[in-house]
CSV table of C-alpha atoms and ligand atoms in Angstrom, one decimal:
chain,number,residue,atom,x,y,z
A,1,MET,CA,-109.0,6.9,138.1
A,2,SER,CA,-106.9,9.5,136.2
A,3,GLU,CA,-104.1,11.3,137.9
A,4,LYS,CA,-104.8,14.8,139.2
A,5,LYS,CA,-103.6,17.4,136.7
A,6,LEU,CA,-100.8,19.6,138.0
A,7,THR,CA,-101.7,23.2,138.4
A,8,ILE,CA,-99.0,25.7,137.7
A,9,GLY,CA,-99.2,29.4,138.8
A,10,LEU,CA,-97.4,31.8,136.5
A,11,LEU,CA,-96.5,35.4,137.2
A,12,THR,CA,-94.2,38.1,135.9
A,13,SER,CA,-92.7,40.5,138.4
A,14,GLY,CA,-90.3,43.5,138.6
A,15,GLY,CA,-89.3,45.5,135.5
A,16,ASP,CA,-90.9,44.1,132.3
A,17,ALA,CA,-88.5,42.8,129.7
A,18,PRO,CA,-89.0,42.0,126.0
A,19,GLY,CA,-89.4,38.3,125.7
A,20,MET,CA,-91.5,37.8,128.8
A,21,ASN,CA,-94.5,37.0,126.6
A,22,ALA,CA,-92.5,34.4,124.7
A,23,ALA,CA,-91.7,32.8,128.1
A,24,ILE,CA,-95.4,32.9,129.2
A,25,ARG,CA,-96.4,31.3,125.9
A,26,ALA,CA,-93.8,28.6,126.3
A,27,VAL,CA,-94.9,27.8,129.9
A,28,VAL,CA,-98.5,27.6,128.9
A,29,ARG,CA,-98.0,25.4,125.8
A,30,THR,CA,-95.4,23.1,127.4
A,31,ALA,CA,-97.7,22.7,130.4
A,32,ASP,CA,-100.6,21.9,128.0
A,33,ASN,CA,-98.4,19.2,126.3
A,34,TYR,CA,-97.9,17.6,129.7
A,35,GLY,CA,-101.6,17.8,130.6
A,36,CYS,CA,-101.0,20.5,133.3
A,37,GLU,CA,-103.2,23.5,133.9
A,38,VAL,CA,-101.8,27.1,134.1
A,39,LYS,CA,-103.3,29.8,136.3
A,40,GLY,CA,-102.0,33.2,135.2
A,41,ILE,CA,-101.5,35.7,138.1
A,42,MET,CA,-101.9,39.3,137.2
A,43,ARG,CA,-99.4,42.0,138.4
A,44,GLY,CA,-96.9,39.8,140.0
A,45,TYR,CA,-97.0,39.2,143.7
A,46,ALA,CA,-99.4,42.0,144.1
A,47,GLY,CA,-102.0,40.1,142.0
A,48,LEU,CA,-101.2,36.9,143.9
A,49,LEU,CA,-102.1,38.6,147.2
A,50,GLU,CA,-105.3,39.9,145.6
A,51,GLU,CA,-106.1,36.5,144.1
A,52,ASP,CA,-106.2,38.1,140.7
A,53,PHE,CA,-106.0,35.0,138.5
A,54,CYS,CA,-106.8,34.2,134.9
A,55,VAL,CA,-106.9,30.9,133.0
A,56,LEU,CA,-104.2,30.6,130.4
A,57,ASP,CA,-104.5,28.0,127.7
A,58,THR,CA,-102.8,27.4,124.4
A,59,LYS,CA,-105.2,29.7,122.5
A,60,SER,CA,-105.0,32.6,124.9
A,61,VAL,CA,-101.2,32.9,124.4
A,62,ALA,CA,-101.5,33.0,120.6
A,63,ASP,CA,-100.2,36.2,118.9
A,64,ILE,CA,-98.0,37.3,121.8
A,65,ILE,CA,-94.5,35.9,121.0
A,66,GLN,CA,-93.7,39.1,119.1
A,67,ARG,CA,-95.0,41.5,121.7
A,68,GLY,CA,-92.9,43.4,124.2
A,69,GLY,CA,-94.0,43.9,127.8
A,70,THR,CA,-96.0,41.2,129.6
A,71,ILE,CA,-99.6,40.2,129.0
A,72,LEU,CA,-99.8,39.4,132.7
A,73,TYR,CA,-98.8,42.9,133.7
A,74,THR,CA,-96.1,43.3,136.3
A,75,ALA,CA,-95.4,45.2,139.6
A,76,ARG,CA,-92.8,45.6,142.3
A,77,SER,CA,-94.5,44.4,145.4
A,78,ARG,CA,-92.9,46.1,148.4
A,79,SER,CA,-94.7,44.1,151.0
A,80,MET,CA,-93.2,40.7,149.9
A,81,HIS,CA,-90.3,41.2,152.2
A,82,LEU,CA,-92.6,40.8,155.2
A,83,LEU,CA,-93.0,37.3,156.6
A,84,GLU,CA,-96.7,37.9,157.2
A,85,THR,CA,-97.2,38.7,153.5
A,86,GLN,CA,-95.1,35.7,152.4
A,87,LYS,CA,-97.2,33.4,154.6
A,88,LYS,CA,-100.4,34.9,153.1
A,89,ALA,CA,-99.1,34.5,149.6
A,90,ALA,CA,-98.2,30.8,150.2
A,91,GLU,CA,-101.6,30.2,151.8
A,92,ILE,CA,-103.3,31.7,148.7
A,93,CYS,CA,-101.3,29.4,146.5
A,94,ARG,CA,-102.4,26.4,148.5
A,95,LYS,CA,-106.0,27.5,148.6
A,96,ASN,CA,-106.1,27.8,144.8
A,97,GLY,CA,-104.5,24.4,144.3
A,98,ILE,CA,-101.3,25.8,142.9
A,99,ASP,CA,-98.8,22.9,142.9
A,100,ALA,CA,-95.9,24.9,141.6
A,101,LEU,CA,-95.3,28.6,140.8
A,102,VAL,CA,-93.2,29.9,137.9
A,103,VAL,CA,-91.8,33.4,138.6
A,104,ILE,CA,-90.4,35.3,135.6
A,105,GLY,CA,-88.4,38.3,136.8
A,106,GLY,CA,-85.2,39.7,138.1
A,107,ASP,CA,-83.3,39.5,141.4
A,108,GLY,CA,-86.0,41.1,143.5
A,109,SER,CA,-88.6,38.7,142.1
A,110,TYR,CA,-86.2,35.8,142.9
A,111,ARG,CA,-86.0,36.9,146.5
A,112,GLY,CA,-89.9,36.8,146.7
A,113,ALA,CA,-89.7,33.4,145.1
A,114,LEU,CA,-87.2,32.1,147.6
A,115,ALA,CA,-89.4,33.5,150.5
A,116,LEU,CA,-92.3,31.5,149.1
A,117,SER,CA,-90.3,28.4,148.8
A,118,LYS,CA,-89.5,28.7,152.5
A,119,GLN,CA,-93.2,28.7,153.1
A,120,GLY,CA,-93.5,25.3,151.3
A,121,ILE,CA,-94.4,26.4,147.8
A,122,ASN,CA,-92.5,24.8,144.9
A,123,VAL,CA,-91.1,27.8,142.9
A,124,MET,CA,-89.2,27.9,139.6
A,125,GLY,CA,-87.4,31.1,138.7
A,126,VAL,CA,-87.0,32.2,135.1
A,127,PRO,CA,-84.6,35.1,134.7
A,128,GLY,CA,-86.4,38.1,133.2
A,129,THR,CA,-84.5,41.4,133.3
A,130,ILE,CA,-82.8,43.6,130.8
A,131,ASP,CA,-80.0,44.1,133.3
A,132,LEU,CA,-78.3,40.7,132.9
A,133,ASP,CA,-77.4,40.9,136.6
A,134,ILE,CA,-78.5,37.4,137.8
A,135,GLY,CA,-75.5,35.4,139.0
A,136,CYS,CA,-76.4,31.9,137.9
A,137,THR,CA,-77.0,32.7,134.2
A,138,ASP,CA,-75.2,34.3,131.3
A,139,TYR,CA,-78.5,35.1,129.6
A,140,THR,CA,-81.5,37.0,131.0
A,141,ILE,CA,-84.7,37.6,129.0
A,142,GLY,CA,-84.8,41.1,127.5
A,143,PHE,CA,-81.1,41.9,127.6
A,144,ASP,CA,-80.6,41.2,123.9
A,145,THR,CA,-83.5,43.4,122.8
A,146,SER,CA,-82.5,46.1,125.1
A,147,ILE,CA,-78.9,46.3,123.9
A,148,ASN,CA,-80.1,46.4,120.3
A,149,THR,CA,-82.4,49.3,121.1
A,150,VAL,CA,-79.6,51.2,122.9
A,151,THR,CA,-77.1,50.5,120.1
A,152,GLU,CA,-79.6,51.9,117.6
A,153,SER,CA,-80.1,55.0,119.8
A,154,ILE,CA,-76.3,55.6,120.1
A,155,ASP,CA,-76.0,55.4,116.3
A,156,LYS,CA,-78.6,58.1,116.0
A,157,LEU,CA,-77.0,60.2,118.7
A,158,ARG,CA,-73.7,59.8,116.8
A,159,ASP,CA,-75.2,61.4,113.7
A,160,THR,CA,-76.3,64.5,115.6
A,161,SER,CA,-73.3,64.9,117.8
A,162,ALA,CA,-71.0,64.5,114.8
A,163,SER,CA,-73.0,67.2,112.9
A,164,HIS,CA,-72.7,69.6,115.8
A,165,GLU,CA,-69.2,68.6,116.8
A,166,ARG,CA,-70.5,67.9,120.2
A,167,CYS,CA,-69.9,65.4,123.0
A,168,VAL,CA,-72.9,63.3,123.9
A,169,ILE,CA,-73.4,61.5,127.2
A,170,VAL,CA,-75.8,58.6,126.8
A,171,GLU,CA,-77.2,57.3,130.1
A,172,VAL,CA,-78.3,53.7,129.9
A,173,MET,CA,-80.3,51.5,132.3
A,174,GLY,CA,-78.9,48.6,134.4
A,175,ARG,CA,-79.6,49.8,137.9
A,176,SER,CA,-76.3,49.1,139.6
A,177,ALA,CA,-75.0,46.7,136.9
A,178,GLY,CA,-73.0,47.9,133.9
A,179,TYR,CA,-73.7,45.1,131.4
A,180,ILE,CA,-75.9,47.3,129.1
A,181,ALA,CA,-73.4,50.1,129.3
A,182,LEU,CA,-70.4,47.9,128.5
A,183,TRP,CA,-72.0,46.0,125.6
A,184,CYS,CA,-73.5,49.2,124.0
A,185,GLY,CA,-70.4,51.2,124.7
A,186,ILE,CA,-68.4,48.8,122.6
A,187,ALA,CA,-71.1,48.4,120.0
A,188,GLY,CA,-71.6,52.1,119.7
A,189,GLY,CA,-67.9,52.9,119.6
A,190,ALA,CA,-68.0,55.0,122.7
A,191,GLU,CA,-64.8,56.7,123.8
A,192,GLU,CA,-65.6,56.4,127.5
A,193,ILE,CA,-67.8,53.8,129.2
A,194,ILE,CA,-68.6,54.7,132.8
A,195,LEU,CA,-69.4,51.5,134.7
A,196,PRO,CA,-70.6,51.3,138.3
A,197,GLU,CA,-68.4,48.2,138.9
A,198,LYS,CA,-65.3,50.0,137.7
A,199,TYR,CA,-65.9,53.6,138.6
A,200,ASP,CA,-62.8,55.2,140.0
A,201,TYR,CA,-64.3,58.8,140.4
A,202,ASN,CA,-61.6,60.1,138.1
A,203,GLU,CA,-63.6,62.7,136.2
A,204,GLN,CA,-60.4,64.6,135.4
A,205,ALA,CA,-59.1,61.7,133.4
A,206,ILE,CA,-62.2,61.8,131.2
A,207,ILE,CA,-61.8,65.6,130.7
A,208,ASP,CA,-58.1,65.2,129.9
A,209,SER,CA,-58.8,62.5,127.4
A,210,LEU,CA,-61.5,64.5,125.6
A,211,THR,CA,-59.3,67.5,125.5
A,212,GLU,CA,-56.4,65.4,124.1
A,213,ARG,CA,-58.6,63.8,121.4
A,214,ARG,CA,-59.9,67.2,120.3
A,215,LYS,CA,-56.4,68.4,120.0
A,216,HIS,CA,-55.7,65.4,117.7
A,217,GLY,CA,-58.6,66.2,115.4
A,218,LYS,CA,-61.5,64.2,116.8
A,219,ASN,CA,-64.6,66.4,116.5
A,220,HIS,CA,-67.3,64.5,118.3
A,221,HIS,CA,-67.4,62.2,121.3
A,222,ILE,CA,-69.7,59.6,122.7
A,223,ILE,CA,-69.6,58.7,126.4
A,224,VAL,CA,-71.8,55.9,127.7
A,225,ASN,CA,-72.8,56.4,131.3
A,226,ALA,CA,-74.4,53.7,133.4
A,227,GLU,CA,-77.6,54.4,135.4
A,228,GLY,CA,-75.8,53.2,138.5
A,229,ILE,CA,-73.5,56.3,138.2
A,230,GLY,CA,-76.2,58.6,136.9
A,231,HIS,CA,-76.0,62.4,137.1
A,232,SER,CA,-75.4,62.7,133.4
A,233,ALA,CA,-76.8,66.2,133.0
A,234,SER,CA,-74.4,67.6,135.7
A,235,LEU,CA,-71.5,65.6,134.3
A,236,ALA,CA,-72.3,67.1,130.8
A,237,ALA,CA,-72.2,70.6,132.3
A,238,ARG,CA,-68.9,70.0,134.1
A,239,ILE,CA,-67.3,68.5,130.9
A,240,GLU,CA,-68.5,71.5,128.8
A,241,ALA,CA,-67.1,74.0,131.4
A,242,ALA,CA,-63.8,72.2,131.7
A,243,THR,CA,-63.2,71.4,128.0
A,244,GLY,CA,-65.1,74.1,126.1
A,245,ILE,CA,-66.7,71.2,124.0
A,246,GLU,CA,-70.5,71.5,123.7
A,247,THR,CA,-71.9,68.6,125.7
A,248,ARG,CA,-75.4,67.2,125.8
A,249,ALA,CA,-76.8,64.4,128.0
A,250,THR,CA,-79.5,62.0,126.8
A,251,ILE,CA,-81.1,59.6,129.3
A,252,LEU,CA,-82.6,56.8,127.3
A,253,GLY,CA,-84.9,55.7,130.1
A,254,TYR,CA,-87.8,53.3,129.8
A,255,MET,CA,-87.7,52.9,126.0
A,256,GLN,CA,-84.9,50.4,126.7
A,257,ARG,CA,-87.4,48.0,128.2
A,258,GLY,CA,-89.9,48.2,125.4
A,259,GLY,CA,-90.2,46.9,121.9
A,260,SER,CA,-90.6,43.7,120.0
A,261,PRO,CA,-88.2,41.0,121.3
A,262,THR,CA,-85.3,40.0,119.1
A,263,CYS,CA,-85.1,36.5,117.7
A,264,LYS,CA,-82.6,35.6,120.4
A,265,ASP,CA,-84.9,36.8,123.2
A,266,ARG,CA,-87.9,34.9,121.7
A,267,VAL,CA,-86.0,31.7,121.3
A,268,TYR,CA,-84.1,31.7,124.7
A,269,ALA,CA,-87.2,32.9,126.6
A,270,SER,CA,-89.2,30.1,125.0
A,271,ALA,CA,-86.6,27.5,125.9
A,272,MET,CA,-86.4,28.8,129.5
A,273,GLY,CA,-90.2,28.9,129.9
A,274,ALA,CA,-90.4,25.3,128.7
A,275,LYS,CA,-87.6,24.2,130.9
A,276,ALA,CA,-89.3,25.6,134.0
A,277,VAL,CA,-92.3,23.4,133.3
A,278,GLU,CA,-90.2,20.3,132.5
A,279,LEU,CA,-88.5,20.7,135.9
A,280,ILE,CA,-91.9,20.8,137.6
A,281,VAL,CA,-93.1,17.7,135.7
A,282,GLU,CA,-89.8,15.9,136.7
A,283,GLY,CA,-90.7,16.6,140.3
A,284,LYS,CA,-87.8,19.1,140.9
A,285,ARG,CA,-88.3,21.7,143.6
A,286,ASN,CA,-87.2,25.3,143.9
A,287,ARG,CA,-84.9,25.7,140.9
A,288,ALA,CA,-83.7,28.7,138.9
A,289,VAL,CA,-83.5,28.2,135.1
A,290,CYS,CA,-80.2,29.3,133.7
A,291,HIS,CA,-78.2,29.4,130.5
A,292,MET,CA,-74.5,28.6,131.0
A,293,ASN,CA,-71.8,27.5,128.6
A,294,GLY,CA,-74.2,27.2,125.7
A,295,GLU,CA,-76.7,25.1,127.6
A,296,PHE,CA,-80.1,25.6,129.3
A,297,THR,CA,-79.6,24.3,132.8
A,298,ASP,CA,-81.0,24.8,136.3
A,299,GLU,CA,-79.6,25.7,139.8
A,300,ASP,CA,-80.9,25.5,143.3
A,301,LEU,CA,-82.9,28.7,143.8
A,302,GLU,CA,-81.2,29.8,147.0
A,303,THR,CA,-77.7,29.0,145.6
A,304,ALA,CA,-78.6,31.0,142.5
A,305,ILE,CA,-79.7,34.0,144.5
A,306,ASN,CA,-76.4,34.0,146.4
A,307,MET,CA,-74.2,33.7,143.3
A,308,THR,CA,-72.4,36.9,142.3
A,309,LYS,CA,-71.5,38.0,138.9
A,310,THR,CA,-68.8,40.3,137.6
A,311,LEU,CA,-68.4,42.1,134.4
A,312,PRO,CA,-66.3,40.0,131.9
A,313,ASP,CA,-62.7,41.3,132.2
A,314,ASP,CA,-62.0,40.5,128.5
A,315,LEU,CA,-64.8,42.8,127.4
A,316,VAL,CA,-63.7,45.6,129.7
A,317,ARG,CA,-60.2,45.3,128.4
A,318,LEU,CA,-61.5,45.3,124.8
A,319,SER,CA,-63.5,48.4,125.4
A,320,LYS,CA,-60.3,50.2,126.4
A,321,THR,CA,-58.1,48.7,123.7
A,322,LEU,CA,-60.4,49.8,120.9
A,323,ILE,CA,-60.3,53.5,121.9
A,324,ARG,CA,-56.7,53.8,123.0
A,325,GLN,CA,-55.7,55.9,119.9
A,326,ARG,CA,-56.1,59.6,120.6
A,327,ASN,CA,-57.3,60.8,117.2
A,328,ILE,CA,-60.2,58.4,116.5
B,401,F6P,O1,-84.6,46.0,136.4
B,401,F6P,C1,-84.8,46.6,135.2
B,401,F6P,C2,-84.7,48.1,135.3
B,401,F6P,O2,-85.1,48.7,134.1
B,401,F6P,C3,-83.4,48.7,135.8
B,401,F6P,O3,-82.5,48.8,134.7
B,401,F6P,C4,-83.9,50.0,136.3
B,401,F6P,O4,-82.9,50.5,137.3
B,401,F6P,C5,-85.2,49.7,137.0
B,401,F6P,O5,-85.7,48.6,136.3
B,401,F6P,C6,-86.2,50.8,136.9
B,401,F6P,O6,-87.3,50.3,137.7
B,401,F6P,P1,-88.7,51.0,137.7
B,401,F6P,O7,-89.5,50.5,136.6
B,401,F6P,O8,-89.3,50.5,139.0
B,401,F6P,O9,-88.5,52.5,137.7
């Protein structure tokens, strides 16, 4: 008698991120190679609770590696923090013969995954978030595409702010994490990068520095402000009032989550999706797929969720060193 095929449930949850489709494709095709079946779950945990499934096979994931967003749709399921809901979700997995569940998403999605693992479901986390704020990994799906989108936007804003001799405040996503702000602040040559992790509430220092740079001949300015600080429009108004420099705020918003994934996001997302399936086939339970020190690895899901991550000090120092001179 042939062995029973493993059935893998697959969902994307939380904010979408470019590269999620590449990960979906890799899960499905790797599973196919191992003779496993994949049930796609629509709209994250919300779809799981509604038993909104679809069959995913090698053919159905053709022509998606280059597409942003997620073909499975996504949602933030508020009710997943309730024990009753977690039990119901686990029961639905069992009823539908799901032997293991792959969850592609960020920290909130990982918490849902952990809750399901406590209800006996074998869950694999694949880090999908533009925010890069998952402790166990130095790479998350979508970050690379997002920072390239933001950098291109900052370049465009530089053109117009230079022409008008203005100051521009660019607000970037990242919830309460400053990774996008830090990377894009450096890449975009910003004079100030306001990071939630390092915020010292010293607005006067920003005003003084702008005034000083103006005096020394700098005629346009870029400030990158992280979403976690926010209030860019009122900050712009205060800077303009205090310095006399025309200041505009641009909130980049959801465009940062869209677009065709970069080569890096496609390749890393593919490797991570495949790794999740390999872990299942090897009989591992409740792991988070990670990328650390140049390797794709895995970590216990609960340990991964409890790991904290801080902004790299060397990059924070670099961002300050490169803008120390007053007249550039
Ligand atoms: O987690 C990704 C992210 O884009 C954050 O940077 C942002 O704070 C949040 O999602 C926005 O979430 P929503 O799509 O629910 O408005």
